[in-house]
PDB file of C-alpha atoms in Angstrom:
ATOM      1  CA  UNK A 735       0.510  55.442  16.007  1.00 52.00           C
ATOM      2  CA  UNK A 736       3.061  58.063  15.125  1.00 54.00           C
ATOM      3  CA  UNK A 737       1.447  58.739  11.735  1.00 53.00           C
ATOM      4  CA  UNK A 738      -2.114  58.580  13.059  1.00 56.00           C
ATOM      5  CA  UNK A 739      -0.776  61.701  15.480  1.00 52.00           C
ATOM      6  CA  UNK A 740       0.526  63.792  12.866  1.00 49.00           C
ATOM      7  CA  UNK A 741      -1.984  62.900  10.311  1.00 55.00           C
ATOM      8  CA  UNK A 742      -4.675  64.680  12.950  1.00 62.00           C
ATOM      9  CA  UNK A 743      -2.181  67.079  13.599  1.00 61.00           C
ATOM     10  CA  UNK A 744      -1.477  67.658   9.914  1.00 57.00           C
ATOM     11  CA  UNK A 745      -5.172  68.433   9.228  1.00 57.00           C
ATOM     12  CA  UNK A 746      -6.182  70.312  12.928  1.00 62.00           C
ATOM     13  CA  UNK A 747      -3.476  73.177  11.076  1.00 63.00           C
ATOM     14  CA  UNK A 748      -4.777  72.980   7.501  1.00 57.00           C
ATOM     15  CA  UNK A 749      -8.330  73.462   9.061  1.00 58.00           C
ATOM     16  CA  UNK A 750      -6.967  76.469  11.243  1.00 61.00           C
ATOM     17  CA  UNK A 751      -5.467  77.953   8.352  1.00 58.00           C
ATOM     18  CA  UNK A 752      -8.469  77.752   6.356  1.00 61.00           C
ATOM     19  CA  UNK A 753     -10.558  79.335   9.140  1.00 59.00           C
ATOM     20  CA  UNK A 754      -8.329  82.459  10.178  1.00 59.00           C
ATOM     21  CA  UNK A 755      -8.707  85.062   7.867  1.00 60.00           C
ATOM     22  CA  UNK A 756      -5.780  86.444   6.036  1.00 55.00           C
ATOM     23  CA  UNK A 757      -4.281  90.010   5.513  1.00 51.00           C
ATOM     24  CA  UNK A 758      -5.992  90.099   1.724  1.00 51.00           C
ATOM     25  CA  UNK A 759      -9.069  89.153   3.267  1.00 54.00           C
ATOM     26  CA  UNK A 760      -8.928  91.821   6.184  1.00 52.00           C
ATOM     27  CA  UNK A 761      -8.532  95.248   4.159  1.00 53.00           C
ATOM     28  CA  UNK A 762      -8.115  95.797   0.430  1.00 54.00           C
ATOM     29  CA  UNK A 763      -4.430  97.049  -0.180  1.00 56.00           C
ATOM     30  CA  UNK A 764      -4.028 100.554  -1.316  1.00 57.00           C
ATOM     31  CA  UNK A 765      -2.265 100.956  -4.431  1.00 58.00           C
ATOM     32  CA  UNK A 766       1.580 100.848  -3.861  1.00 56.00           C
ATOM     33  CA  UNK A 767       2.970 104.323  -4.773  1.00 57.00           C
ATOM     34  CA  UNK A 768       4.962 104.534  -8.024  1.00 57.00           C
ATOM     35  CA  UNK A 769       8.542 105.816  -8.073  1.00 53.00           C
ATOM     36  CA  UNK A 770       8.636 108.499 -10.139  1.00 52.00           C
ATOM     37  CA  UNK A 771      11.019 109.002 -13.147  1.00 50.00           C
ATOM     38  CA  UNK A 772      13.548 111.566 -13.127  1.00 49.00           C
ATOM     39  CA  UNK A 773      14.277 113.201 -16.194  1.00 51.00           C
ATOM     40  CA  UNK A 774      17.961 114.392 -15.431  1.00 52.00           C
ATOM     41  CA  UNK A 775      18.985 110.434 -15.323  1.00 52.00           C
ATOM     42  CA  UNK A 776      21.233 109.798 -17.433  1.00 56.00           C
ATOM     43  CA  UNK A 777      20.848 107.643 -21.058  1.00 52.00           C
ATOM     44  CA  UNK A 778      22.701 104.845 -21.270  1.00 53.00           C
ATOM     45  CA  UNK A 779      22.443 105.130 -25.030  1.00 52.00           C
ATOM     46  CA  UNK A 780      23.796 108.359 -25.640  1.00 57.00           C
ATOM     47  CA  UNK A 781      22.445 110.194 -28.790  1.00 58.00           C
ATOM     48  CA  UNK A 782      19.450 107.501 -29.047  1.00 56.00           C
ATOM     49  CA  UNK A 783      16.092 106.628 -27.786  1.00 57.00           C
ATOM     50  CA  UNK A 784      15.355 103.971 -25.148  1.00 51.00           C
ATOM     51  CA  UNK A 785      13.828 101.494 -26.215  1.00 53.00           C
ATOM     52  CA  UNK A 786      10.426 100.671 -24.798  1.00 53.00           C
ATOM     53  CA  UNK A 787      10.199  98.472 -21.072  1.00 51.00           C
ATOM     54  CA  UNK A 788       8.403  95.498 -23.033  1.00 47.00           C
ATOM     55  CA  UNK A 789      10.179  94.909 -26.226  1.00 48.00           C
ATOM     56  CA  UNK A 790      13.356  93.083 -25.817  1.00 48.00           C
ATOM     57  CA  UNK A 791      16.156  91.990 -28.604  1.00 51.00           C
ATOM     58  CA  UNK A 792      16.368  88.883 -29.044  1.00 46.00           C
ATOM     59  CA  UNK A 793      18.827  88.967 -32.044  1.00 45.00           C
ATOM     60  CA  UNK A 794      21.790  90.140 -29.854  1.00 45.00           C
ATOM     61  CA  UNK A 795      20.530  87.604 -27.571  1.00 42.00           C
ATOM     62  CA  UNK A 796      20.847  84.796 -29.900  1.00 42.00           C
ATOM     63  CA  UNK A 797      23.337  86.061 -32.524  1.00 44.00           C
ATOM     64  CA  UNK A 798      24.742  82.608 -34.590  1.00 53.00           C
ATOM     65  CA  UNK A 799      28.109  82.653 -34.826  1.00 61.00           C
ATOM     66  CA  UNK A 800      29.876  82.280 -38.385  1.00 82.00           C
ATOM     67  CA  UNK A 801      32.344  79.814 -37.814  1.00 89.00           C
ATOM     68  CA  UNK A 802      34.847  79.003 -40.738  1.00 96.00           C
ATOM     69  CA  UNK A 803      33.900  75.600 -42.534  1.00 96.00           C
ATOM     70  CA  UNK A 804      36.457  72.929 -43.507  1.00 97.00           C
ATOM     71  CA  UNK A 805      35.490  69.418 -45.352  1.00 97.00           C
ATOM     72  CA  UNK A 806      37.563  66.438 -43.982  1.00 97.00           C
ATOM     73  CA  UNK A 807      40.053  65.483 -46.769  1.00 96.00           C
ATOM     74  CA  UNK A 808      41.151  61.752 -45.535  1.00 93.00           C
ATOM     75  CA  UNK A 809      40.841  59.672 -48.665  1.00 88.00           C
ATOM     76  CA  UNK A 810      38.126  56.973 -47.024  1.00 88.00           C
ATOM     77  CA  UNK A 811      39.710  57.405 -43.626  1.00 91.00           C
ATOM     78  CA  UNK A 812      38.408  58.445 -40.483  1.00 95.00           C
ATOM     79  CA  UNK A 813      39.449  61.564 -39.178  1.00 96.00           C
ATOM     80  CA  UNK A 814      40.402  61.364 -35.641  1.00 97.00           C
ATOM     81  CA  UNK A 815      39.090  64.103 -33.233  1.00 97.00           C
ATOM     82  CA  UNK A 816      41.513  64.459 -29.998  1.00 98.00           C
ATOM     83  CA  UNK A 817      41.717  66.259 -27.090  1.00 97.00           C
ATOM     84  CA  UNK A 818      44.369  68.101 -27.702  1.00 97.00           C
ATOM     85  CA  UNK A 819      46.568  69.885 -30.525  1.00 97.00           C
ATOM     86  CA  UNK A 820      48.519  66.623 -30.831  1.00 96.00           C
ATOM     87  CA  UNK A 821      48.898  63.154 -31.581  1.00 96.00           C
ATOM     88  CA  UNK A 822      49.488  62.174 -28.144  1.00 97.00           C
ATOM     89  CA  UNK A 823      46.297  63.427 -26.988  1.00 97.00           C
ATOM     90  CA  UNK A 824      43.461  60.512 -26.713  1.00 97.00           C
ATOM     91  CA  UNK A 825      41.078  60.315 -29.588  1.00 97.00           C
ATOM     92  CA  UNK A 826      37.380  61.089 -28.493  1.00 97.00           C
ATOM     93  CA  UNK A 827      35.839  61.105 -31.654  1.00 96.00           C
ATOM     94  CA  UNK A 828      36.108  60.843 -35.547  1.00 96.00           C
ATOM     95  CA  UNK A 829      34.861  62.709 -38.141  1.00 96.00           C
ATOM     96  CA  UNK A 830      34.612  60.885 -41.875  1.00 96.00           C
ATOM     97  CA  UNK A 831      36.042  61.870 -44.954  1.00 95.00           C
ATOM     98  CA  UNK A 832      34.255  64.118 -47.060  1.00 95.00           C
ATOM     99  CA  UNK A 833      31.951  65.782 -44.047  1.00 95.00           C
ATOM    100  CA  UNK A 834      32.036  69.443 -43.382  1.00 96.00           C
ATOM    101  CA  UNK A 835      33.186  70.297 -39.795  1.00 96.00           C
ATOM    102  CA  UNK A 836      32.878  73.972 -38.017  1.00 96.00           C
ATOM    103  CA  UNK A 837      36.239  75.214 -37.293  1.00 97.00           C
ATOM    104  CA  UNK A 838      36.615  77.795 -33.999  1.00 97.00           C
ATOM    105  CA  UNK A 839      40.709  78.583 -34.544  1.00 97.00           C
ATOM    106  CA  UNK A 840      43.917  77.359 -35.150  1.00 97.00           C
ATOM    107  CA  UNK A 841      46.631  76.600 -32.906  1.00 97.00           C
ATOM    108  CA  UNK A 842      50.588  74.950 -33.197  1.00 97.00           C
ATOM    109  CA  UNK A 843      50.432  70.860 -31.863  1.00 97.00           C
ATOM    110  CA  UNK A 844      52.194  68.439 -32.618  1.00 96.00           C
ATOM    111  CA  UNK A 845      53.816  67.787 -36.148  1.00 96.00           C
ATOM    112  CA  UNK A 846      51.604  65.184 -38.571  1.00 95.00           C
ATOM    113  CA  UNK A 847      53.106  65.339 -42.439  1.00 94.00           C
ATOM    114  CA  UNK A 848      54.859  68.470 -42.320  1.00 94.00           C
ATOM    115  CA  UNK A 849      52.364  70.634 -40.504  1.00 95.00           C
ATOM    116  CA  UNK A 850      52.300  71.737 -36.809  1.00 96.00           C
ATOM    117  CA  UNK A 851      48.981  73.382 -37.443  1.00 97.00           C
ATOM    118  CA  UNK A 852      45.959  71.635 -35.470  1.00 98.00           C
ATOM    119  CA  UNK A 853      42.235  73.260 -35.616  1.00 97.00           C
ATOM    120  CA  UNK A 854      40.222  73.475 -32.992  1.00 97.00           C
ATOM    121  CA  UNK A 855      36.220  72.314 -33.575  1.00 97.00           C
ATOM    122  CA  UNK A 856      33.453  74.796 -33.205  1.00 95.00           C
ATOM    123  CA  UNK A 857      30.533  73.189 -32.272  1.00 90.00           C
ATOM    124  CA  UNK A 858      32.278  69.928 -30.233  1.00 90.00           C
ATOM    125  CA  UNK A 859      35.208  69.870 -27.980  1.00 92.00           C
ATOM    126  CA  UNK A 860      38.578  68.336 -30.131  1.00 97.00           C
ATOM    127  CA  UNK A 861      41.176  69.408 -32.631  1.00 98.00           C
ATOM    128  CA  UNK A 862      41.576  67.965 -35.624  1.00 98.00           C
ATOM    129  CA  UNK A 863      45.149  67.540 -37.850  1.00 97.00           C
ATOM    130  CA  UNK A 864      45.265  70.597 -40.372  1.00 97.00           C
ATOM    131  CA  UNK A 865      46.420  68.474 -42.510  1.00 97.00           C
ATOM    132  CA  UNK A 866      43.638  66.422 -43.393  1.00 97.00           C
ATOM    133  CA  UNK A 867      40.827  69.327 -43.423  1.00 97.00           C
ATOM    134  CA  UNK A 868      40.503  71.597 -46.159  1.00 97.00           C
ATOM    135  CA  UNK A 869      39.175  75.527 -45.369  1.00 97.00           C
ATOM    136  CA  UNK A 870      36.022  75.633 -48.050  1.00 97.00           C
ATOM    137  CA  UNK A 871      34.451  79.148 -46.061  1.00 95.00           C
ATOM    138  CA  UNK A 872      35.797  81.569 -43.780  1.00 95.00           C
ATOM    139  CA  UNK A 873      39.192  81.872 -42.140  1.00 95.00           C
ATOM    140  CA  UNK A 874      40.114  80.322 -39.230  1.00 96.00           C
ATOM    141  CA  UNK A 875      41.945  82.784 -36.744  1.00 96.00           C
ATOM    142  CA  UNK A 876      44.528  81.545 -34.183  1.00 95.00           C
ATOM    143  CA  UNK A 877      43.256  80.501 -30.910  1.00 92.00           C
TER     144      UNK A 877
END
């Protein structure tokens, strides 16, 4: 019963709404006035042009990064990939030998062969042992 009611009421309001005529419908609009352009404002850009309203650039936008590249150097091993600049962070990934990995910067962890030096990865959260990843491109600044 309560459904049948606002069913009919549902559709006595669409069928008012259809029939009362609306502000677009009443008078045509007159053109909104345009703010005018001062030409004492001052240029963001000093010494060059604006550019035009329409054109926007998208290479700034979507600039790739260069990260520096380093090639996992484990001897058949997995590389593990932990949270944290150290071995007693928990692993939450792996990376295998031989395959290239993006390298953001380098920080100071926790000692593994002689080396405090940990990387952390570029395009995944995780640091990785400096000891078992070679720098092929790039340096890798400190974090």
């Amino acid at each position: 019963m309560i459904r049948r009611t606002l069913t009919g009421g549902l559709l006595a309001t669409v069928a008012m709404l259809a029939l009362v005529p609306t502000a677009a419908d009443a008078a045509p609009a007159a053109p909104a006035p345009r703010a005018a352009v001062s030409a004492t404002a001052p240029n963001p850009l000093p010494g060059r042009a604006l550019p035009p309203a329409h054109r926007v650039n998208h290479s700034a936008t979507h600039r790739r990064s260069h990260h520096a590249l380093g090639r996992v150097v484990t001897h058949r091993a997995s590389l593990n990939v932990r949270s944290g600049p150290g071995t007693g962070y928990r692993v939450i990934g792996v990376r295998h030998a031989g395959r290239l990995v993006a390298l953001r910067c380098r920080t100071y962890g926790s000692r593994v062969h002689g080396t405090h030096q940990w990387y952390r990865l570029a395009r995944v959260r995780g640091y990785v042992s400096a000891h078992y990843v070679r720098v092929v491109r790039g340096t890798v600044p400190w974090c």
